[in-house]
Coordinates of C-alpha atoms in Angstrom, one line a residue:
M1 CA 2.6 18.8 13.9
T2 CA 4.4 22.2 14.8
N3 CA 6.9 22.3 17.9
P4 CA 8.6 25.6 19.0
I5 CA 11.9 25.5 19.5
N6 CA 14.0 28.4 21.5
A7 CA 17.7 28.6 20.5
M8 CA 20.0 28.2 23.4
T9 CA 22.2 31.2 22.4
P10 CA 22.2 34.0 19.8
P11 CA 23.2 34.7 16.9
I12 CA 20.9 32.0 15.4
E13 CA 17.2 31.6 16.6
V14 CA 14.8 29.1 15.5
I15 CA 11.0 30.5 16.1
E16 CA 9.2 27.7 14.8
A17 CA 10.0 24.2 13.2
S18 CA 7.5 21.5 11.8
A19 CA 6.9 18.6 9.9
T20 CA 3.5 17.5 8.8
S21 CA 2.2 14.2 7.3
E22 CA 0.2 14.5 4.2
F23 CA 0.1 10.9 3.4
P24 CA 0.1 9.2 0.8
N25 CA 1.5 12.4 -1.0
G26 CA 4.5 13.2 1.0
I27 CA 6.0 14.9 4.0
R28 CA 5.9 19.0 4.5
F29 CA 8.8 20.5 6.5
K30 CA 8.8 24.0 7.8
V31 CA 10.9 26.5 9.5
K32 CA 10.7 29.7 10.9
A33 CA 14.4 31.5 11.7
T34 CA 16.4 34.7 12.2
S35 CA 20.1 35.6 12.7
T36 CA 22.2 38.5 13.4
S37 CA 23.2 38.1 9.6
N38 CA 22.1 36.6 6.3
I39 CA 20.8 32.9 6.5
E40 CA 22.6 31.1 3.9
S41 CA 21.1 27.7 4.0
I42 CA 18.5 25.7 5.7
A43 CA 18.4 21.8 5.5
V44 CA 16.7 18.7 7.2
R45 CA 18.0 15.9 8.0
F46 CA 15.7 12.4 8.8
K47 CA 15.6 9.0 9.5
I48 CA 12.6 6.6 8.5
G49 CA 12.0 4.0 10.8
L50 CA 14.3 1.8 11.4
I51 CA 16.6 2.1 8.6
N52 CA 19.9 3.2 9.2
T53 CA 20.7 5.4 6.7
G54 CA 19.6 8.8 6.6
I55 CA 18.3 11.5 4.0
Y56 CA 19.5 15.2 3.8
E57 CA 17.4 18.0 1.8
Y58 CA 17.5 21.4 1.8
L59 CA 14.7 23.9 2.0
S60 CA 13.5 26.4 -0.3
Y61 CA 13.0 30.1 1.1
A62 CA 14.1 34.1 0.0
P63 CA 17.5 34.8 1.6
S64 CA 17.3 37.4 4.5
D65 CA 18.0 37.9 8.2
T66 CA 14.8 36.4 9.1
V67 CA 13.2 33.6 6.8
E68 CA 10.3 31.1 6.2
A69 CA 11.4 28.0 4.7
E70 CA 9.6 25.2 3.4
L71 CA 10.2 21.8 1.7
F72 CA 7.7 19.2 0.4
Y73 CA 9.2 15.5 0.3
P74 CA 7.3 13.4 -1.8
T75 CA 6.0 9.8 -1.1
N76 CA 3.8 8.7 -3.6
T77 CA 6.6 7.0 -5.9
L78 CA 7.5 3.6 -5.7
A79 CA 11.3 4.6 -5.0
G80 CA 10.0 7.2 -2.4
Y81 CA 7.3 5.3 -0.9
I82 CA 6.9 5.3 3.1
P83 CA 4.4 3.1 4.7
P84 CA 1.8 4.7 7.0
E85 CA 2.7 5.0 10.8
T86 CA 6.3 4.8 10.3
I87 CA 8.2 7.2 12.6
I88 CA 10.3 10.0 10.9
R89 CA 13.2 11.3 13.2
Y90 CA 14.2 14.9 11.6
T91 CA 16.3 17.7 12.9
F92 CA 16.9 20.8 11.0
E93 CA 20.2 22.5 10.4
I94 CA 20.6 26.4 9.8
Q95 CA 23.7 28.2 8.8
D96 CA 24.2 32.2 8.5
S97 CA 26.5 34.2 6.4
N98 CA 29.1 34.7 9.4
Q99 CA 29.2 30.5 9.3
N100 CA 27.3 30.4 12.3
V101 CA 25.7 26.9 12.7
Y102 CA 22.4 26.0 14.6
S103 CA 20.9 22.6 14.6
T104 CA 17.5 22.1 16.4
E105 CA 16.6 18.9 18.7
P106 CA 15.9 15.6 17.0
Q107 CA 11.6 15.8 17.0
D108 CA 9.5 12.7 15.8
L109 CA 6.5 12.5 13.3
I110 CA 4.1 9.7 12.9
Y111 CA 3.7 9.6 9.3
E112 CA 0.2 8.7 9.6
D113 CA -2.4 8.5 6.9
A114 CA -3.7 11.9 6.7
R115 CA -7.3 10.7 5.3
F116 CA -8.4 10.0 8.8
E117 CA -8.4 10.5 12.5
W118 CA -6.5 7.7 13.9
E119 CA -6.6 6.1 17.6
R120 CA -3.6 3.9 18.9
I121 CA -3.2 0.7 21.4
S122 CA 0.0 -0.8 22.4
Q123 CA 1.9 -3.2 24.2
D124 CA 5.7 -3.5 24.4
P125 CA 7.2 -2.8 20.9
V126 CA 3.8 -3.1 18.8
S127 CA 1.7 -0.4 18.2
V128 CA -1.6 -0.8 16.4
A129 CA -3.2 2.3 14.7
F130 CA -7.2 2.1 13.9
H131 CA -10.0 4.2 13.0
G132 CA -13.8 3.8 13.6
P133 CA -15.8 1.2 15.9
I134 CA -12.9 -1.3 15.4
K135 CA -11.1 -1.5 18.7
S136 CA -11.8 -4.9 19.6
R137 CA -10.7 -6.1 16.4
A138 CA -7.5 -3.9 16.7
E139 CA -6.7 -5.4 20.2
S140 CA -7.3 -9.1 18.8
L141 CA -4.8 -8.1 16.1
L142 CA -2.3 -6.6 18.4
Q143 CA -2.4 -10.0 20.9
V144 CA -1.7 -12.0 18.0
I145 CA 1.0 -9.9 16.8
I146 CA 2.6 -10.5 20.6
D147 CA 2.0 -13.9 20.7
T148 CA 3.8 -14.5 17.2
L149 CA 6.8 -12.2 18.7
K150 CA 7.3 -14.7 21.7
T151 CA 6.9 -17.7 19.5
M152 CA 9.1 -16.9 16.5
G153 CA 11.5 -14.5 18.1
P154 CA 13.5 -17.5 19.8
I155 CA 13.2 -19.9 16.7
L156 CA 14.8 -17.2 15.0
G157 CA 17.1 -15.5 17.0
A158 CA 15.4 -12.2 15.9
N159 CA 15.5 -8.8 17.7
T160 CA 11.6 -8.6 18.8
D161 CA 12.6 -5.2 20.9
E162 CA 12.6 -2.9 18.2
P163 CA 9.3 -1.0 17.4
I164 CA 6.6 -2.8 14.9
R165 CA 4.2 0.0 13.7
V166 CA 0.7 -1.5 12.3
T167 CA -2.0 0.7 10.5
L168 CA -5.4 -1.2 10.4
Y169 CA -7.5 -0.4 7.5
N170 CA -11.3 -1.1 7.3
N171 CA -11.9 -2.2 3.8
Q172 CA -10.0 -2.5 0.3
K173 CA -10.8 0.7 -0.6
E174 CA -9.0 2.4 2.1
M175 CA -6.4 0.3 1.7
L176 CA -5.5 0.5 -1.7
D177 CA -4.6 4.1 -1.8
A178 CA -2.0 3.4 1.2
L179 CA -0.1 0.8 -0.8
P180 CA 2.8 1.5 -3.0
T181 CA 2.5 2.3 -6.6
G182 CA 1.9 -0.8 -8.5
S183 CA 0.3 -2.6 -5.6
A184 CA -3.1 -0.6 -6.0
A185 CA -2.9 -2.1 -9.8
V186 CA -2.8 -5.4 -8.4
G187 CA -5.4 -4.6 -6.0
R188 CA -8.2 -4.0 -8.4
E189 CA -8.1 -7.9 -9.2
L190 CA -6.9 -9.4 -5.9
I191 CA -7.5 -8.3 -2.4
T192 CA -4.3 -7.9 -0.7
E193 CA -4.9 -8.6 3.0
G194 CA -1.4 -7.6 4.4
M195 CA 2.0 -6.1 3.6
A196 CA 5.1 -6.0 5.4
F197 CA 7.6 -3.4 5.0
N198 CA 10.9 -5.0 6.8
E199 CA 13.5 -2.3 6.8
E200 CA 10.8 0.2 8.4
G201 CA 9.3 -2.1 10.7
S202 CA 5.9 -1.6 9.5
L203 CA 2.8 -3.5 8.6
V204 CA -0.4 -2.7 6.6
I205 CA -3.4 -4.9 7.4
L206 CA -7.0 -5.3 6.0
G207 CA -8.9 -5.2 9.2
G208 CA -12.0 -6.0 7.5
G209 CA -10.8 -9.4 6.0
A210 CA -11.5 -12.9 7.6
M211 CA -8.0 -13.6 7.5
A212 CA -6.7 -10.5 9.4
N213 CA -5.3 -12.4 12.2
G214 CA -3.5 -14.9 10.1
T215 CA -2.3 -12.0 8.0
A216 CA -1.1 -10.1 10.8
S217 CA 0.8 -13.4 12.2
H218 CA 2.3 -13.9 8.9
E219 CA 3.3 -10.6 8.0
V220 CA 5.1 -9.6 11.2
T221 CA 7.5 -12.9 10.8
H222 CA 8.6 -11.7 7.6
I223 CA 9.9 -8.8 9.7
L224 CA 11.3 -10.9 12.2
N225 CA 12.9 -13.0 9.1
H226 CA 14.4 -9.7 8.1
R227 CA 15.7 -9.3 11.2
A228 CA 17.5 -12.4 11.7
G229 CA 18.6 -13.0 8.2
H230 CA 19.1 -10.5 5.9
S231 CA 22.4 -10.0 4.6
I232 CA 23.7 -7.2 2.5
F233 CA 25.5 -9.8 -0.1
R234 CA 21.8 -11.6 -0.6
R235 CA 18.4 -11.6 0.4
I236 CA 16.7 -14.6 2.3
P237 CA 15.3 -16.8 -0.6
S238 CA 11.5 -16.5 -1.0
W239 CA 11.0 -20.4 -0.2
L240 CA 12.7 -19.8 3.2
H241 CA 11.1 -16.4 3.7
E242 CA 7.6 -17.6 3.0
G243 CA 7.9 -20.9 4.3
L244 CA 9.0 -19.4 7.9
A245 CA 6.3 -16.6 7.9
E246 CA 3.6 -19.6 7.3
Y247 CA 5.4 -21.6 10.1
G248 CA 5.0 -18.9 12.3
N249 CA 1.4 -18.0 11.1
V250 CA -1.1 -18.7 14.4
E251 CA -4.2 -18.9 12.3
P252 CA -3.0 -20.9 9.3
G253 CA -5.4 -21.5 6.8
Y254 CA -6.1 -25.1 5.0
S255 CA -5.4 -23.8 1.4
Y256 CA -1.7 -24.4 1.4
S257 CA -2.0 -27.8 2.8
Y258 CA -4.6 -28.8 0.2
A259 CA -2.3 -27.8 -2.5
L260 CA 0.7 -29.5 -1.1
E261 CA -1.2 -32.8 -1.1
F262 CA -2.7 -32.1 -4.8
A263 CA 1.1 -31.6 -5.5
V264 CA 2.6 -34.6 -4.2
A265 CA -0.7 -36.6 -5.5
A266 CA -0.1 -35.3 -9.0
D267 CA 3.6 -35.3 -9.1
R268 CA 3.7 -31.7 -9.6
L269 CA 6.1 -30.7 -6.6
L270 CA 7.7 -27.3 -7.7
P271 CA 11.7 -27.1 -7.8
H272 CA 11.1 -24.5 -5.1
L273 CA 14.5 -24.4 -3.6
F274 CA 16.1 -23.5 -6.7
M275 CA 13.6 -20.6 -7.9
Q276 CA 14.8 -17.1 -8.1
T277 CA 11.2 -15.7 -7.9
L278 CA 7.6 -16.8 -6.9
P279 CA 5.9 -18.7 -9.7
G280 CA 3.5 -16.8 -11.9
D281 CA 0.6 -19.3 -12.2
P282 CA -2.1 -18.9 -9.2
E283 CA -2.2 -22.3 -8.6
D284 CA 1.7 -22.7 -8.6
I285 CA 2.1 -19.5 -6.3
I286 CA -0.3 -21.9 -3.7
I287 CA 1.5 -25.1 -4.2
F288 CA 4.9 -22.8 -3.6
Y289 CA 3.6 -21.5 -0.1
G290 CA 2.6 -25.1 0.9
Q291 CA 5.7 -26.6 -0.1
S292 CA 7.8 -23.8 1.6
R293 CA 6.0 -24.2 4.8
S294 CA 6.4 -27.8 4.5
I295 CA 10.1 -27.8 4.2
V296 CA 10.6 -25.3 7.1
E297 CA 8.3 -27.8 9.1
Y298 CA 10.9 -30.7 7.8
M299 CA 14.0 -28.8 8.7
I300 CA 13.0 -27.4 12.2
F301 CA 12.0 -31.4 12.9
L302 CA 15.9 -32.7 11.9
K303 CA 17.3 -29.9 13.7
G304 CA 15.4 -28.0 15.9
N305 CA 14.8 -24.6 16.4
E306 CA 18.8 -24.1 17.2
G307 CA 19.5 -25.1 13.6
M308 CA 17.3 -22.7 12.3
R309 CA 19.0 -19.9 14.5
K310 CA 22.4 -20.9 13.1
L311 CA 21.0 -20.9 9.6
L312 CA 19.8 -17.4 9.4
K313 CA 22.7 -16.2 11.1
L314 CA 25.4 -18.2 8.6
H315 CA 23.1 -16.5 5.7
Q316 CA 23.0 -13.0 7.6
D317 CA 27.0 -13.3 7.6
G318 CA 27.3 -14.0 3.9
T319 CA 27.5 -17.4 3.7
N320 CA 25.6 -18.7 0.5
M321 CA 22.7 -20.9 0.9
D322 CA 24.1 -24.1 0.0
D323 CA 27.4 -23.9 2.0
A324 CA 24.9 -23.0 4.9
L325 CA 22.7 -25.8 4.7
V326 CA 25.5 -28.3 4.2
S327 CA 27.0 -26.6 7.8
I328 CA 23.8 -27.3 9.5
Y329 CA 21.9 -30.2 7.6
G330 CA 24.8 -32.1 6.2
M331 CA 23.3 -31.4 2.9
D332 CA 22.7 -28.7 0.2
R333 CA 19.7 -27.7 -1.5
L334 CA 19.6 -30.6 -3.6
G335 CA 19.9 -33.1 -0.8
L336 CA 17.5 -31.5 1.5
T337 CA 15.0 -31.2 -1.4
N338 CA 15.2 -35.0 -1.6
S339 CA 15.5 -35.7 1.8
W340 CA 12.2 -33.7 2.2
R341 CA 10.6 -35.8 -0.4
K342 CA 11.3 -38.9 0.7
A343 CA 9.9 -38.2 4.1
L344 CA 6.7 -36.8 1.9
G345 CA 6.8 -40.7 0.3
T346 CA 7.1 -38.9 -3.2
T347 CA 9.5 -38.8 -6.0
Q348 CA 13.4 -37.6 -5.8
Y349 CA 14.0 -34.7 -8.1
E350 CA 16.5 -34.7 -11.0
P351 CA 18.0 -31.6 -11.7
P352 CA 18.1 -30.7 -15.6
N353 CA 21.7 -30.8 -17.1
I354 CA 21.8 -27.6 -18.8
A355 CA 25.5 -28.6 -20.5
E356 CA 25.9 -32.3 -21.5
S357 CA 29.2 -33.0 -22.9
K358 CA 29.9 -35.6 -25.7
P359 CA 33.3 -37.3 -26.9
T360 CA 33.7 -35.9 -30.4
A361 CA 36.7 -35.3 -32.6
V362 CA 36.6 -31.8 -32.2
S363 CA 38.4 -29.6 -29.7
Y364 CA 35.3 -28.3 -27.8
P365 CA 32.8 -30.3 -26.2
T366 CA 29.0 -30.7 -28.0
V367 CA 26.7 -28.4 -25.6
E368 CA 23.2 -29.9 -25.6
A369 CA 21.0 -26.8 -24.1
F370 CA 17.9 -28.0 -21.7
T371 CA 15.3 -25.3 -21.4
L372 CA 12.1 -25.1 -19.5
T373 CA 9.3 -23.0 -21.2
P374 CA 7.6 -21.4 -18.6
K375 CA 4.1 -19.9 -18.7
A376 CA 3.3 -16.5 -19.3
G377 CA 4.4 -14.5 -16.3
G378 CA 5.6 -17.6 -14.3
M379 CA 8.1 -19.1 -12.8
T380 CA 11.9 -18.9 -13.4
V381 CA 13.9 -21.8 -12.3
S382 CA 17.6 -21.3 -11.6
D383 CA 19.8 -22.5 -14.5
S384 CA 22.0 -24.8 -12.6
I385 CA 21.7 -26.3 -8.9
N386 CA 25.4 -25.9 -8.6
D387 CA 25.4 -21.9 -8.8
N388 CA 25.7 -21.2 -5.4
K389 CA 27.5 -18.1 -5.6
S390 CA 24.4 -16.4 -7.5
I391 CA 22.1 -13.8 -5.1
D392 CA 19.1 -15.5 -3.2
S393 CA 16.5 -13.1 -4.4
Q394 CA 13.1 -12.2 -2.8
P395 CA 10.3 -10.6 -4.4
P396 CA 9.4 -7.1 -3.1
A397 CA 7.7 -7.1 0.7
G398 CA 4.2 -7.7 1.0
S399 CA 1.1 -9.0 -0.9
C400 CA 1.9 -12.2 0.5
N401 CA -1.7 -12.9 1.7
S402 CA -3.9 -12.3 -1.3
R403 CA -7.8 -13.8 -2.8
S404 CA -9.9 -13.2 -5.3
D405 CA -12.4 -10.8 -5.1
N406 CA -15.1 -13.0 -4.3
G407 CA -13.0 -14.1 -1.3
S408 CA -11.9 -17.8 -2.4
D409 CA -8.4 -18.9 -2.8
V410 CA -7.5 -18.4 -6.4
G411 CA -7.2 -21.4 -8.9
L412 CA -7.8 -23.9 -5.8
L413 CA -10.9 -25.8 -7.0
S414 CA -9.0 -28.3 -9.2
M415 CA -6.9 -29.0 -6.1
F416 CA -10.0 -29.5 -3.9
L417 CA -11.5 -32.0 -6.0
F418 CA -8.5 -33.6 -6.5
I419 CA -7.4 -34.3 -2.9
A420 CA -10.7 -34.6 -1.3
A421 CA -9.5 -38.1 0.1
L422 CA -6.1 -37.1 0.7
S423 CA -4.1 -36.2 4.3
S424 CA -1.5 -33.9 4.8
Q425 CA 2.0 -35.0 5.7
T426 CA 3.3 -32.8 8.7
F427 CA 6.1 -33.1 10.9
R428 CA 6.8 -32.9 14.5
R429 CA 8.7 -29.9 16.0
K430 CA 12.2 -30.4 17.4
L431 CA 12.6 -27.8 20.1

């Protein structure tokens, strides 16, 4: 995209300035400028989507009174990745040897995937980009996202007026090259249905998937969660982030409900409120999601939407999770866990004692360590439920909805066989 810009007054004149998307590799900035004296520096200042902090970079050129400068800003690394359709707002600053400084007016670049010709449809703050004969699918996803914003915005107390940019890919091959480094490697074995980029306010969705509407609803709720509860002190814990995202899913699948029923019947419930990361075992991941959605339903059953809004606001303000839960629900994570388990009609959770003092003749107590041996790449359980000062962590945004390459949910066969005759426990919403 090229934008001719005329300087209002001499001595510096910007003849031409542009920013061009070369997604997924990067952004190319160009400036042609002239001055009555040698131009000493040309820099670009730009902001990425809704991220508050900006980036400042110098362009390369041969010094003269008339110059053509260029900068290629790479985005094909994990640290520098920018999702497609993100709005890049940029301005150039030029300084000459007489200390004259000129700044261009801000311009916007849609950082679109340069491999395709895109069409866009929009409603209110949501824009959906698509290519090929899938306009009806794009319209369906747009409506699903709008419906999710209307439903979940009041529950979370999230800002629903800020832009949300969606890129709709037709198949897995198209989508893999658009994902951050590392995600593509996972995608060779698992089909990633969608990914949310919370800070940028962007979504990438596999439009050809049967789960596209549910995925879009789930992922946009992640963005709302971030807006309502993200804190500079700690991230929203995974159980709450994923539980709310599934609670907001307008087309939820049955897998998570089946997994929860299986875990209750087999006494395999996870201590998910105390887990620092998602589990590594495929069956446990699905159980984790089922438990997370169920406990969010239970929390809203107890204190309604207002309770959830207050909890997220306390978290955003820096209150640790146990203190926030006690303030709203009158119980910490252990109390909430066992209250929820009681409602499900299952066993109570007894946390491990990592240090057990015994009376001895020596001055220091004998410490008996308790350890849990995880499976390879498996879950990590927090060492102590009383360590309320630790930072709640969450896995990188995205890859929330994955399935095996044959389209079936990973690792669910044994669950389906086990719980064929069971029915799920649900909680009535309290508004």
